[in-house]
Coordinates of C-alpha atoms in Angstrom, one line a residue:
M22 CA -101.2 -42.2 36.8
T23 CA -98.1 -44.1 36.1
P24 CA -95.6 -41.6 34.4
T25 CA -93.9 -42.8 31.2
S26 CA -90.7 -42.0 29.5
D27 CA -92.5 -39.2 27.7
S28 CA -92.5 -37.4 31.0
P29 CA -89.0 -37.4 32.1
R30 CA -89.6 -35.8 35.4
G31 CA -92.1 -38.5 36.4
T32 CA -90.2 -39.7 39.7
A33 CA -88.5 -38.2 42.6
F34 CA -87.0 -39.5 45.8
A35 CA -85.4 -38.7 49.1
A36 CA -81.8 -40.0 50.1
P37 CA -79.9 -39.7 53.3
H38 CA -78.3 -36.4 54.0
A39 CA -79.1 -35.0 50.7
T40 CA -82.4 -35.1 48.9
V41 CA -82.2 -36.3 45.4
H42 CA -84.6 -37.1 42.5
G43 CA -85.4 -37.0 39.0
P44 CA -84.2 -39.2 36.0
R45 CA -80.8 -39.4 34.3
G46 CA -81.8 -39.3 31.0
A47 CA -84.3 -41.0 28.4
L48 CA -82.4 -44.5 28.5
A49 CA -84.1 -47.7 27.3
H50 CA -83.6 -51.1 28.7
G51 CA -80.2 -52.3 27.1
D52 CA -79.1 -48.7 26.1
S53 CA -75.5 -48.1 26.8
P54 CA -75.5 -45.2 29.4
G55 CA -73.1 -42.4 28.4
P56 CA -72.9 -38.6 29.1
A57 CA -74.6 -37.9 25.7
R58 CA -77.6 -39.9 26.9
R59 CA -78.0 -38.2 30.1
S60 CA -80.1 -35.3 31.2
T61 CA -79.1 -33.7 34.5
A62 CA -81.3 -34.6 37.6
A63 CA -83.7 -32.3 39.2
S64 CA -82.7 -29.6 41.8
A65 CA -81.6 -31.1 45.2
S66 CA -84.0 -28.6 47.1
T67 CA -87.0 -31.1 46.8
G68 CA -87.5 -34.5 48.4
A69 CA -89.9 -37.3 47.3
Q70 CA -92.0 -35.8 44.4
G71 CA -94.1 -32.6 45.3
L72 CA -92.1 -32.3 48.6
V73 CA -89.3 -29.4 49.7
E74 CA -87.1 -31.0 52.4
E75 CA -85.0 -28.8 54.8
P76 CA -82.6 -30.4 57.4
L77 CA -82.7 -29.1 60.7
T78 CA -80.1 -28.9 63.7
V79 CA -80.7 -31.9 66.2
P80 CA -80.3 -30.3 69.7
D81 CA -78.1 -31.7 72.6
A82 CA -81.0 -33.0 74.4
L83 CA -82.4 -34.9 71.5
R84 CA -79.1 -36.5 70.4
P85 CA -79.2 -39.5 72.6
W86 CA -82.6 -40.4 70.9
F87 CA -82.5 -39.0 67.3
A88 CA -80.0 -39.2 64.6
G89 CA -81.6 -36.5 62.3
V90 CA -84.4 -34.0 62.2
G91 CA -86.0 -32.4 58.9
F92 CA -89.0 -30.4 57.8
A93 CA -91.2 -31.5 54.5
S94 CA -93.6 -29.3 52.9
V95 CA -95.6 -29.3 49.8
D96 CA -94.2 -27.8 46.8
E97 CA -97.3 -26.6 44.8
D98 CA -95.5 -26.2 41.8
R99 CA -94.9 -29.7 41.1
G100 CA -97.2 -32.4 40.4
G101 CA -97.4 -36.1 39.8
P102 CA -96.7 -39.5 41.6
F103 CA -94.2 -39.3 44.6
T104 CA -92.2 -42.3 45.7
H105 CA -91.0 -43.3 49.2
V106 CA -87.7 -45.1 48.9
P107 CA -86.5 -47.8 51.2
D108 CA -85.3 -46.5 54.5
A109 CA -84.1 -48.5 57.6
A110 CA -84.9 -45.7 60.1
T111 CA -87.8 -45.7 62.4
K112 CA -89.2 -42.0 62.3
L113 CA -91.6 -39.7 64.5
V114 CA -93.6 -37.8 62.0
F115 CA -95.2 -34.7 63.4
R116 CA -98.0 -33.0 61.1
V117 CA -97.9 -29.2 61.4
D118 CA -100.2 -28.1 58.6
G119 CA -103.4 -28.1 60.9
S120 CA -105.1 -30.7 58.7
D121 CA -107.3 -33.6 60.1
G122 CA -105.9 -36.9 61.1
P123 CA -103.2 -38.2 63.6
E124 CA -100.8 -35.4 64.4
V125 CA -97.9 -37.6 65.6
L126 CA -97.4 -40.8 63.7
V127 CA -94.5 -43.6 64.2
V128 CA -93.2 -44.7 60.8
G129 CA -91.4 -48.0 61.0
P130 CA -88.4 -49.1 58.7
R131 CA -89.4 -49.4 54.9
T132 CA -87.8 -52.4 53.3
R133 CA -89.2 -51.6 49.6
A134 CA -90.1 -48.3 48.0
S135 CA -93.7 -47.4 47.6
Y136 CA -95.3 -45.5 44.8
H137 CA -98.3 -43.1 45.6
A138 CA -100.9 -41.0 43.6
A139 CA -100.5 -37.3 43.6
K140 CA -102.3 -36.4 46.7
R141 CA -101.6 -33.2 48.9
P142 CA -99.3 -34.6 51.6
A143 CA -99.1 -33.0 55.0
S144 CA -96.2 -30.8 56.1
C145 CA -94.4 -32.3 59.0
V146 CA -91.2 -32.4 60.9
E147 CA -89.6 -35.9 60.9
L148 CA -87.4 -37.2 63.5
R149 CA -85.3 -40.2 62.7
L150 CA -84.7 -42.3 65.8
G151 CA -81.0 -43.5 66.2
P152 CA -80.0 -47.1 66.5
G153 CA -81.2 -48.7 69.5
A154 CA -83.7 -45.7 70.7
T155 CA -86.8 -47.7 69.4
R156 CA -87.6 -49.8 72.4
P157 CA -86.5 -47.3 75.1
L158 CA -88.7 -44.6 73.5
L159 CA -91.5 -46.6 72.3
G160 CA -91.6 -49.8 74.4
V161 CA -91.4 -52.1 71.5
P162 CA -88.6 -53.7 69.5
A163 CA -87.8 -51.9 65.9
V164 CA -88.6 -55.4 64.2
D165 CA -92.1 -55.0 65.2
L166 CA -92.3 -51.6 63.4
V167 CA -91.3 -52.9 59.9
G168 CA -93.6 -51.6 57.3
R169 CA -96.1 -50.2 59.8
I170 CA -97.3 -47.0 61.0
A171 CA -99.0 -46.2 64.3
R172 CA -100.0 -43.2 66.4
L173 CA -97.1 -42.2 69.1
G174 CA -99.8 -41.8 71.7
D175 CA -101.0 -45.6 71.3
F176 CA -97.4 -46.9 72.4
P177 CA -97.2 -48.7 75.6
S178 CA -93.8 -46.9 76.9
A179 CA -94.4 -43.8 79.3
T180 CA -92.0 -42.0 77.2
A181 CA -94.3 -42.2 74.0
R182 CA -97.2 -41.2 76.0
L183 CA -95.4 -38.3 77.4
L184 CA -94.1 -36.9 74.1
A185 CA -97.8 -37.4 72.8
K186 CA -99.2 -35.2 75.4
E187 CA -96.4 -32.6 75.5
V188 CA -96.4 -32.0 71.8
V189 CA -99.9 -31.3 70.7
R190 CA -100.8 -29.4 67.7
P191 CA -97.3 -28.0 67.3
E192 CA -96.4 -25.1 64.9
R193 CA -93.5 -26.2 62.7
G194 CA -90.9 -24.1 64.8
Q195 CA -92.2 -25.6 68.1
V196 CA -91.9 -29.5 67.4
V197 CA -88.2 -29.7 68.0
P198 CA -87.9 -27.3 71.3
R199 CA -90.9 -29.0 72.8
L200 CA -89.4 -32.5 72.3
A201 CA -86.0 -31.4 73.7
D202 CA -87.8 -29.9 77.0
A203 CA -89.9 -33.0 77.4
L204 CA -86.9 -35.4 77.0
R205 CA -84.9 -33.4 79.3
K206 CA -87.0 -34.6 82.0
W207 CA -86.5 -38.4 81.0
P208 CA -83.3 -40.4 81.1
P209 CA -81.7 -41.3 78.0
P210 CA -81.4 -45.0 76.8
D211 CA -79.9 -46.9 79.9
D212 CA -77.5 -49.3 78.0
P213 CA -74.5 -47.5 76.7
A214 CA -72.5 -50.6 76.0
R215 CA -75.3 -52.2 74.0
S216 CA -75.9 -48.9 72.2
G217 CA -72.4 -48.4 71.2
L218 CA -72.1 -51.7 70.0
L219 CA -75.1 -51.4 67.8
R220 CA -73.9 -47.8 66.4
A221 CA -70.6 -49.3 65.6
A222 CA -72.5 -52.2 63.8
V223 CA -74.6 -50.0 61.8
A224 CA -71.6 -47.6 60.8
A225 CA -69.7 -51.0 59.7
M226 CA -72.7 -51.8 57.7
S227 CA -73.3 -48.6 56.1
T228 CA -72.1 -47.6 52.6
D229 CA -70.0 -44.4 52.3
P230 CA -67.9 -44.3 49.1
D231 CA -66.8 -40.6 50.2
T232 CA -64.6 -42.1 52.6
G233 CA -63.9 -45.3 50.8
R234 CA -66.0 -47.4 53.4
F235 CA -68.3 -50.4 52.2
P236 CA -70.4 -52.8 54.0
S237 CA -68.6 -55.3 56.1
G238 CA -69.8 -59.0 55.8
V239 CA -71.8 -60.3 58.8
R240 CA -69.2 -63.2 59.8
E241 CA -66.5 -60.3 59.5
L242 CA -68.3 -58.0 61.7
A243 CA -69.5 -60.3 64.3
H244 CA -65.7 -61.3 64.7
R245 CA -64.5 -57.7 64.9
L246 CA -67.3 -56.9 67.4
A247 CA -66.6 -60.0 69.3
V248 CA -70.0 -61.2 69.2
S249 CA -71.8 -64.3 67.4
E250 CA -73.5 -63.8 64.1
R251 CA -76.8 -64.7 65.9
Q252 CA -76.0 -62.2 68.5
L253 CA -75.5 -59.6 65.8
R254 CA -78.8 -60.3 63.8
N255 CA -80.5 -60.0 67.2
L256 CA -79.0 -56.9 67.8
F257 CA -80.2 -55.5 64.6
A258 CA -83.6 -56.8 65.0
D259 CA -84.2 -55.1 68.2
G260 CA -82.5 -51.8 67.5
V261 CA -82.7 -51.3 63.8
G262 CA -85.6 -53.6 62.6
V263 CA -83.9 -55.3 59.6
S264 CA -81.1 -57.8 59.3
P265 CA -77.4 -56.5 58.9
K266 CA -77.5 -57.6 55.3
H267 CA -80.7 -56.0 54.6
Y268 CA -79.6 -52.7 56.0
A269 CA -76.5 -52.7 53.8
R270 CA -78.8 -53.4 50.8
I271 CA -80.8 -50.2 51.7
A272 CA -77.9 -48.3 52.2
R273 CA -76.2 -49.3 48.8
V274 CA -79.5 -48.4 47.1
R275 CA -79.9 -45.2 48.8
R276 CA -76.2 -44.3 47.8
V277 CA -77.1 -45.0 44.1
L278 CA -79.9 -42.8 44.2
T279 CA -77.8 -40.1 45.9
H280 CA -74.7 -40.6 43.4
A281 CA -77.3 -40.5 40.5
H282 CA -78.0 -37.0 41.5
R283 CA -74.8 -36.0 41.9
S284 CA -73.3 -37.3 38.9
P285 CA -75.9 -38.0 36.2
D286 CA -73.4 -38.6 33.6
T287 CA -71.6 -41.5 35.3
P288 CA -71.9 -44.8 33.6
W289 CA -73.8 -47.5 35.4
A290 CA -70.8 -49.8 35.6
Q291 CA -68.7 -47.1 37.3
L292 CA -71.7 -46.0 39.5
A293 CA -71.9 -49.7 40.7
A294 CA -68.2 -49.9 41.6
S295 CA -68.4 -46.6 43.5
T296 CA -71.3 -47.5 45.6
G297 CA -70.0 -50.9 46.8
Y298 CA -71.4 -53.3 44.3
Y299 CA -69.3 -56.3 42.8
D300 CA -70.6 -55.1 39.5
Q301 CA -73.6 -53.6 37.3
S302 CA -75.6 -56.6 37.2
H303 CA -75.3 -56.8 40.8
M304 CA -76.3 -53.2 41.4
T305 CA -79.3 -53.9 38.8
A306 CA -80.7 -56.9 40.9
D307 CA -80.4 -55.0 44.1
F308 CA -82.1 -51.9 42.9
R309 CA -85.0 -53.7 41.1
A310 CA -85.7 -55.9 44.3
L311 CA -85.9 -52.8 46.5
M312 CA -87.4 -50.2 43.9
G313 CA -89.4 -52.3 42.1
V314 CA -88.1 -51.4 38.7
P315 CA -84.5 -51.5 37.4
P316 CA -82.4 -48.4 37.3
T317 CA -83.1 -47.5 33.8
A318 CA -86.7 -47.6 34.4
F319 CA -86.8 -45.9 37.4
F320 CA -84.6 -42.8 36.2
T321 CA -86.6 -42.3 33.1
G322 CA -90.0 -42.4 34.9
R323 CA -91.4 -45.8 34.1
L324 CA -92.8 -46.7 37.6
P325 CA -94.9 -49.3 39.1
P326 CA -98.6 -48.2 39.3
A327 CA -99.0 -45.5 42.0
R328 CA -101.6 -46.1 44.7
P329 CA -103.2 -43.5 47.3
C330 CA -101.2 -43.3 50.5
Q331 CA -103.4 -44.8 53.3
A332 CA -100.9 -44.1 55.8
Y333 CA -103.1 -42.2 58.3
A334 CA -106.3 -44.4 57.6
S335 CA -104.1 -47.4 58.7
A336 CA -102.3 -45.9 61.7
R337 CA -102.2 -48.5 64.5
V338 CA -99.9 -50.1 67.3
P339 CA -98.2 -53.3 66.2
G340 CA -99.4 -56.5 68.2

């Protein structure tokens, strides 16, 4: 069921490095957002609606491959639909709740938000692959995984098959140590120059208002890295899965979600400026394109119709 403005806590979402969610107040389209009209966002302890997310430490053995690790579990006190926000990362998802279905999935980059019916999701450990780690670990370029979900053991690389074999029906606390033990036996990605170039490019295309850094233009970044624009786009396609421009758009929208939680009383125009947009209309257009609804609708729970999550039924290797 799609929530309405009568149920203000009808939406939730996860964002990078901080889990954020909930409405910013009962604003209608065209309203002038101001402190008197805003409610505070929901607690930062829960992720996508109905989930509790907890960051975990990335062991040294996993750092050549993974940029982040987290545990997500069901918060049975919460109900309603949940939202998957855009995410440029490819992830390994290890189910640890003992339910039926594929235990280890690869979830590719998500370029648009999706809204799902309130069905009990599995508890899982999620590991975010670092830039450039997708092909060495899975044997396919990241661009082949955009919008896709597949079983880890079905990928062509020996590394993927090793991990699927080594980490079978894990308990929550076993996933990361087992992965670390398995990957200690395997050489890390073997092109440090290319990996370093991609990581520098990804950092330059990321939005980080806390440090005053906003995405570089593609031409400017290519010149700075001494590569052609075509080489830069190819580098992103292979190692990230999306173009540099779309990576920057995803990063900006995710920062809007994060800042909406941190400072729910911030006017839209100020929020746009602080997250790297030219102006409020630029932010609204990008937000609508990636989230499916404008910010005022999203933060008051007026979302697109929710649909059942078919992730496990549709799991298959690209190609």
